[in-house]
Tab-separated table of C-alpha atoms in Angstrom:
chain	number	residue	atom	x	y	z
A	1	MET	CA	96.294	98.419	97.648
A	2	GLN	CA	93.835	96.334	96.147
A	3	LYS	CA	90.384	95.221	97.321
A	4	PRO	CA	90.763	91.681	99.276
A	5	ILE	CA	88.950	89.017	97.816
A	6	PHE	CA	87.252	86.380	100.702
A	7	GLY	CA	86.784	82.939	99.359
A	8	THR	CA	87.436	79.109	100.115
A	9	ALA	CA	90.747	79.718	100.014
A	10	VAL	CA	90.840	80.407	104.036
A	11	PHE	CA	90.170	76.604	103.893
A	12	ALA	CA	93.220	75.800	102.197
A	13	VAL	CA	95.033	72.505	103.276
A	14	VAL	CA	97.854	73.094	105.548
A	15	ILE	CA	100.803	71.315	104.401
A	16	ALA	CA	104.018	69.380	106.160
A	17	PHE	CA	103.540	70.661	109.504
A	18	SER	CA	102.953	69.957	113.448
A	19	THR	CA	99.936	70.795	115.000
A	20	SER	CA	101.293	70.474	118.576
A	21	ARG	CA	101.528	73.301	120.892
A	22	CYS	CA	104.834	74.469	122.264
A	23	VAL	CA	104.424	73.993	126.010
A	24	ALA	CA	106.502	77.179	126.407
A	25	GLU	CA	104.400	79.370	123.811
A	26	ARG	CA	102.622	82.107	125.415
A	27	PRO	CA	100.178	84.910	124.439
A	28	VAL	CA	102.197	88.166	124.201
A	29	LYS	CA	100.397	91.254	126.068
A	30	PHE	CA	100.631	94.911	124.259
A	31	THR	CA	99.555	98.464	125.456
A	32	ALA	CA	98.713	100.900	122.584
A	33	GLU	CA	100.431	104.185	121.613
A	34	LEU	CA	98.963	106.505	119.594
A	35	ASP	CA	101.037	109.570	119.771
A	36	CYS	CA	104.645	107.488	118.880
A	37	ILE	CA	105.775	109.395	116.551
A	38	GLN	CA	106.198	113.378	116.461
A	39	VAL	CA	105.260	114.085	112.483
A	40	PRO	CA	106.656	117.689	111.733
A	41	SER	CA	104.314	120.535	111.338
A	42	ASN	CA	105.192	120.729	107.599
A	43	THR	CA	104.094	117.547	106.473
A	44	GLU	CA	100.785	115.995	106.498
A	45	LEU	CA	100.289	112.616	107.346
A	46	GLY	CA	99.126	109.898	104.289
A	47	LYS	CA	98.085	106.929	103.960
A	48	CYS	CA	100.502	104.671	106.074
A	49	SER	CA	101.864	101.587	104.031
A	50	GLY	CA	105.093	100.086	105.374
A	51	VAL	CA	107.336	100.719	108.443
A	52	GLY	CA	110.696	99.541	109.614
A	53	VAL	CA	112.952	99.452	112.584
A	54	ASP	CA	116.859	99.380	112.439
A	55	ALA	CA	119.110	98.146	115.317
A	56	LYS	CA	119.038	101.802	117.022
A	57	GLY	CA	115.610	101.868	117.306
A	58	GLN	CA	115.142	104.475	114.598
A	59	VAL	CA	111.625	104.426	112.994
A	60	PHE	CA	110.995	104.393	109.066
A	61	VAL	CA	107.355	105.250	107.770
A	62	LEU	CA	106.319	104.803	104.536
A	63	HIS	CA	103.501	106.833	103.869
A	64	ARG	CA	101.502	108.226	100.498
A	65	GLY	CA	102.184	112.142	100.606
A	66	LYS	CA	105.567	114.663	100.708
A	67	HIS	CA	108.441	113.213	101.787
A	68	PRO	CA	107.291	109.524	101.679
A	69	ILE	CA	109.991	108.410	103.883
A	70	LEU	CA	110.056	109.562	107.581
A	71	CYS	CA	112.649	108.807	110.101
A	72	PHE	CA	112.264	109.262	113.898
A	73	ASP	CA	114.518	108.288	116.819
A	74	LYS	CA	113.733	105.605	119.240
A	75	THR	CA	111.693	108.447	121.193
A	76	GLY	CA	109.622	109.185	118.338
A	77	LYS	CA	111.429	112.434	117.731
A	78	PHE	CA	111.629	113.194	114.166
A	79	LEU	CA	114.848	113.556	112.429
A	80	HIS	CA	114.960	113.450	108.606
A	81	SER	CA	112.635	112.280	105.772
A	82	PHE	CA	113.863	111.224	102.171
A	83	GLY	CA	112.480	109.592	98.955
A	84	ASP	CA	110.736	112.219	97.043
A	85	ASP	CA	112.669	112.306	93.865
A	86	TYR	CA	111.965	108.227	93.990
A	87	ILE	CA	108.649	107.253	95.501
A	88	ALA	CA	105.775	108.048	94.110
A	89	MET	CA	103.076	105.535	95.477
A	90	GLY	CA	104.873	103.559	98.143
A	91	HIS	CA	103.469	100.236	99.194
A	92	GLY	CA	106.417	97.963	101.505
A	93	LEU	CA	108.834	99.115	103.214
A	94	LYS	CA	112.038	96.923	105.262
A	95	VAL	CA	115.201	97.925	107.502
A	96	ASP	CA	117.577	95.519	106.908
A	97	ALA	CA	120.051	94.125	109.555
A	98	LYS	CA	122.515	97.075	108.064
A	99	GLY	CA	120.255	99.726	108.776
A	100	ASN	CA	119.956	100.001	105.196
A	101	VAL	CA	116.167	101.046	104.015
A	102	TRP	CA	114.491	99.249	101.230
A	103	ALA	CA	110.908	100.462	99.699
A	104	THR	CA	108.796	99.607	96.828
A	105	CYS	CA	106.571	101.866	94.634
A	106	THR	CA	103.541	100.405	92.620
A	107	GLU	CA	103.605	103.253	90.543
A	108	HIS	CA	106.798	103.025	89.399
A	109	HIS	CA	106.879	99.206	89.258
A	110	MET	CA	110.578	100.106	91.205
A	111	VAL	CA	112.794	99.154	94.207
A	112	TYR	CA	114.850	100.989	96.366
A	113	LYS	CA	117.763	100.658	98.714
A	114	PHE	CA	118.670	103.621	100.458
A	115	SER	CA	121.275	104.018	103.270
A	116	GLY	CA	119.799	105.127	106.174
A	117	ASP	CA	120.525	108.803	105.933
A	118	GLY	CA	118.420	108.621	102.218
A	119	LYS	CA	121.213	107.860	100.009
A	120	LEU	CA	120.410	106.009	96.883
A	121	LEU	CA	122.550	102.795	96.998
A	122	LEU	CA	120.886	100.388	94.477
A	123	THR	CA	117.781	100.225	92.326
A	124	LEU	CA	115.905	97.009	91.205
A	125	GLY	CA	113.295	97.760	88.118
A	126	GLN	CA	113.091	99.501	84.877
A	127	LEU	CA	111.357	102.619	85.769
A	128	ASP	CA	107.491	102.948	84.401
A	129	ARG	CA	107.984	99.860	82.024
A	130	PRO	CA	105.966	96.972	84.071
A	131	GLY	CA	106.758	93.097	82.884
A	132	THR	CA	108.012	89.653	83.853
A	133	GLY	CA	112.003	90.432	82.625
A	134	THR	CA	114.211	89.159	84.468
A	135	ASP	CA	117.780	90.076	83.030
A	136	PRO	CA	117.327	93.317	83.706
A	137	PRO	CA	114.695	92.834	85.801
A	138	GLN	CA	111.169	94.068	85.962
A	139	PHE	CA	108.009	94.173	88.247
A	140	ASP	CA	104.475	95.075	87.939
A	141	GLN	CA	104.030	97.006	90.863
A	142	PRO	CA	105.705	95.076	93.382
A	143	THR	CA	104.628	95.519	96.794
A	144	ASP	CA	107.403	94.613	99.469
A	145	VAL	CA	110.866	93.516	99.342
A	146	ALA	CA	112.857	91.332	102.355
A	147	VAL	CA	116.788	90.908	103.009
A	148	GLY	CA	117.366	87.324	103.719
A	149	PRO	CA	120.431	86.334	106.373
A	150	GLY	CA	122.882	85.607	103.683
A	151	GLY	CA	122.359	89.168	101.940
A	152	GLU	CA	120.058	87.987	99.549
A	153	ILE	CA	117.103	90.306	98.579
A	154	TYR	CA	113.568	88.778	97.962
A	155	VAL	CA	110.737	90.752	96.034
A	156	ALA	CA	107.277	90.437	96.398
A	157	ASP	CA	106.201	91.055	92.676
A	158	GLY	CA	102.699	91.527	94.007
A	159	TYR	CA	99.930	93.095	92.318
A	160	GLY	CA	100.678	92.619	88.621
A	161	ASN	CA	103.148	89.461	88.333
A	162	SER	CA	101.914	87.353	91.268
A	163	ARG	CA	105.165	85.650	92.064
A	164	MET	CA	108.206	86.314	94.291
A	165	VAL	CA	111.719	87.080	93.263
A	166	LYS	CA	115.348	86.396	94.130
A	167	PHE	CA	118.546	88.305	93.721
A	168	SER	CA	122.175	88.284	95.100
A	169	PRO	CA	122.806	91.018	97.893
A	170	GLN	CA	124.550	92.891	94.611
A	171	GLY	CA	121.185	92.702	92.965
A	172	LYS	CA	121.911	89.911	90.436
A	173	PHE	CA	118.723	87.845	89.438
A	174	LEU	CA	118.883	84.263	90.875
A	175	SER	CA	115.277	82.918	90.627
A	176	GLU	CA	111.790	83.254	90.558
A	177	TRP	CA	108.735	81.424	91.771
A	178	GLY	CA	105.023	81.480	91.767
A	179	THR	CA	102.106	82.217	89.079
A	180	ALA	CA	98.611	83.927	89.747
A	181	GLY	CA	96.214	80.943	90.863
A	182	ASP	CA	95.043	79.910	94.321
A	183	GLU	CA	96.778	76.424	94.073
A	184	PRO	CA	99.989	75.819	96.815
A	185	GLY	CA	102.637	77.313	95.732
A	186	GLN	CA	100.698	79.823	93.408
A	187	PHE	CA	99.863	84.071	95.199
A	188	HIS	CA	97.004	86.174	94.469
A	189	ALA	CA	98.442	89.543	96.033
A	190	PRO	CA	101.431	88.390	97.808
A	191	HIS	CA	101.632	91.489	100.061
A	192	GLN	CA	104.298	91.317	102.443
A	193	VAL	CA	107.298	88.795	102.555
A	194	ASP	CA	109.785	88.504	105.662
A	195	VAL	CA	112.686	85.607	106.157
A	196	ASP	CA	113.109	83.922	109.233
A	197	ARG	CA	116.649	83.052	110.983
A	198	GLN	CA	116.649	79.615	109.050
A	199	GLY	CA	116.266	81.506	106.011
A	200	ARG	CA	112.911	80.770	105.127
A	201	VAL	CA	110.501	82.695	103.067
A	202	ILE	CA	107.175	83.439	104.735
A	203	VAL	CA	104.743	85.352	102.452
A	204	ALA	CA	101.383	86.787	103.108
A	205	ASP	CA	99.372	85.426	100.285
A	206	ARG	CA	96.836	88.171	100.799
A	207	ASP	CA	93.656	87.521	98.862
A	208	ASN	CA	94.301	83.735	99.430
A	209	ASN	CA	93.878	83.755	102.646
A	210	ARG	CA	96.853	82.424	103.656
A	211	LEU	CA	100.211	82.504	104.694
A	212	GLN	CA	103.282	80.304	102.634
A	213	VAL	CA	106.032	79.479	103.584
A	214	PHE	CA	108.976	78.431	101.147
A	215	ASP	CA	112.657	77.782	101.414
A	216	ASN	CA	115.292	80.158	100.183
A	217	GLN	CA	115.384	78.025	97.046
A	218	GLY	CA	111.355	78.560	96.228
A	219	LYS	CA	110.449	74.979	97.571
A	220	LEU	CA	106.998	75.294	99.664
A	221	GLN	CA	107.560	74.008	103.005
A	222	LYS	CA	103.765	74.253	104.435
A	223	VAL	CA	100.687	76.664	103.809
A	224	ILE	CA	99.072	78.304	107.247
A	225	PRO	CA	95.091	79.720	106.607
A	226	ILE	CA	94.719	82.860	107.949
A	227	ALA	CA	91.911	85.508	106.656
A	228	THR	CA	93.652	88.427	104.881
A	229	PRO	CA	97.195	88.427	106.210
A	230	PHE	CA	98.227	92.244	104.841
A	231	GLY	CA	101.383	92.136	107.215
A	232	ILE	CA	103.785	89.839	108.616
A	233	VAL	CA	106.747	89.714	111.077
A	234	ILE	CA	108.998	87.428	113.290
A	235	ASP	CA	110.065	88.489	116.403
A	236	SER	CA	113.538	87.484	117.875
A	237	ASP	CA	112.252	84.662	119.681
A	238	GLY	CA	110.635	83.195	116.541
A	239	VAL	CA	107.162	84.436	116.964
A	240	LEU	CA	105.237	85.292	114.265
A	241	PHE	CA	102.656	87.927	114.015
A	242	VAL	CA	100.207	88.684	110.949
A	243	SER	CA	98.034	92.280	110.219
A	244	SER	CA	94.995	91.299	109.293
A	245	GLY	CA	92.955	94.610	108.233
A	246	ASP	CA	91.017	95.392	111.745
A	247	LYS	CA	93.009	92.777	113.616
A	248	ILE	CA	96.535	91.787	114.821
A	249	HIS	CA	97.369	88.297	115.384
A	250	GLN	CA	100.119	85.923	117.208
A	251	LEU	CA	100.199	82.573	115.803
A	252	ASP	CA	101.550	79.457	117.842
A	253	LYS	CA	103.957	76.969	116.036
A	254	SER	CA	101.764	75.331	114.338
A	255	GLY	CA	100.362	78.434	112.625
A	256	ALA	CA	97.014	78.377	114.871
A	257	VAL	CA	96.196	81.721	115.847
A	258	LEU	CA	97.255	82.046	119.437
A	259	ARG	CA	95.361	85.552	120.307
A	260	SER	CA	94.283	88.000	118.540
A	261	TRP	CA	94.044	92.349	119.258
A	262	GLY	CA	91.735	94.415	117.560
A	263	SER	CA	88.475	96.002	115.786
A	264	GLU	CA	87.817	98.258	113.318
A	265	GLY	CA	88.244	102.202	114.951
A	266	SER	CA	90.506	104.823	116.187
A	267	GLY	CA	91.016	104.220	119.419
A	268	PRO	CA	94.027	102.262	120.690
A	269	LEU	CA	94.002	98.830	119.692
A	270	GLN	CA	91.643	99.544	117.224
A	271	PHE	CA	92.502	99.215	113.262
A	272	LYS	CA	91.833	101.199	109.775
A	273	THR	CA	93.736	98.621	107.162
A	274	ALA	CA	96.310	97.668	109.511
A	275	HIS	CA	98.730	97.387	106.250
A	276	GLN	CA	102.199	96.354	107.110
A	277	ILE	CA	104.208	95.744	110.672
A	278	ALA	CA	107.546	95.741	112.250
A	279	ILE	CA	109.059	94.699	115.396
A	280	ASP	CA	111.706	96.172	117.006
A	281	LYS	CA	114.811	94.452	119.551
A	282	ASP	CA	112.378	94.901	122.515
A	283	GLY	CA	109.757	93.415	120.926
A	284	HIS	CA	107.357	96.372	120.467
A	285	LEU	CA	105.266	95.780	117.235
A	286	PHE	CA	104.615	98.834	115.071
A	287	VAL	CA	101.825	98.758	112.729
A	288	ALA	CA	101.047	101.214	109.731
A	289	GLU	CA	97.831	101.779	109.250
A	290	VAL	CA	96.472	102.552	105.800
A	291	ALA	CA	92.864	104.140	106.040
A	292	GLY	CA	93.571	105.191	109.743
A	293	LEU	CA	96.369	107.785	107.930
A	294	ARG	CA	98.865	106.644	111.124
A	295	LEU	CA	101.526	104.842	112.787
A	296	GLN	CA	100.654	102.848	116.141
A	297	LYS	CA	102.988	101.403	118.471
A	298	LEU	CA	102.175	98.231	120.689
A	299	ARG	CA	104.057	98.507	123.298
A	300	ARG	CA	105.257	94.886	125.069
A	301	ASP	CA	104.401	94.377	128.483
A	302	ARG	CA	106.808	92.470	130.305
């Protein structure tokens, strides 16, 4: 994780989207659960950088320490761990619709796909060989990965290359877009990526203080200014949530902040580097905190 850069980019122009607010939108309310997972006694939870939830409610936590990927059932009971032979410095984690677990390693410049029980299924990148190659692919400190509705793979090649890279479900290079900079379509630390039901690719362009939304071919659709977006996630209703260091934001359809939670600290609904976020089928949010060395669950109030 690199130090955020603040600047005038937070005032970036919003491109091609309506500013009208849907009357059906309403702020979501959450209650924090600090002890949502039962970390085994032989594991010291390190910096929590990624989190994902599968269809069964199993929670996968990526942390920087031994046994880097930890799996818990929906009640928080520890089930198993994996990734020791592959992940040296974990950064981003996703669980796809089939229950596969994807993780990025910034130290080795790799993207890994595992089954839910930890079997390695696919690798993307060249071990310890950073670069811009596409066939075979190379990355330079990739930050996150997401899987689209058709199984296509999107890698945020974030810290070194400031670009997005798209692959087929089998891992064949398809396209790339973006360069370093603060113009629309450029990136400065693309930090987390998610894909909505329409196949649009939403990128947390962290150090440019904005989200950028692209179609599945990499064509820019809109820009949403928001300070220091570390993480993003979309719930089943299409509601977008953003983690921003010590806060979680709910955005409305126009991209404006509808509600925010949080402050710096270690109490409930407080955060120390809310790094990346995930959501389960019931709408509960999971926040991986790097400096807080913990996972915090925000239970959605009904």
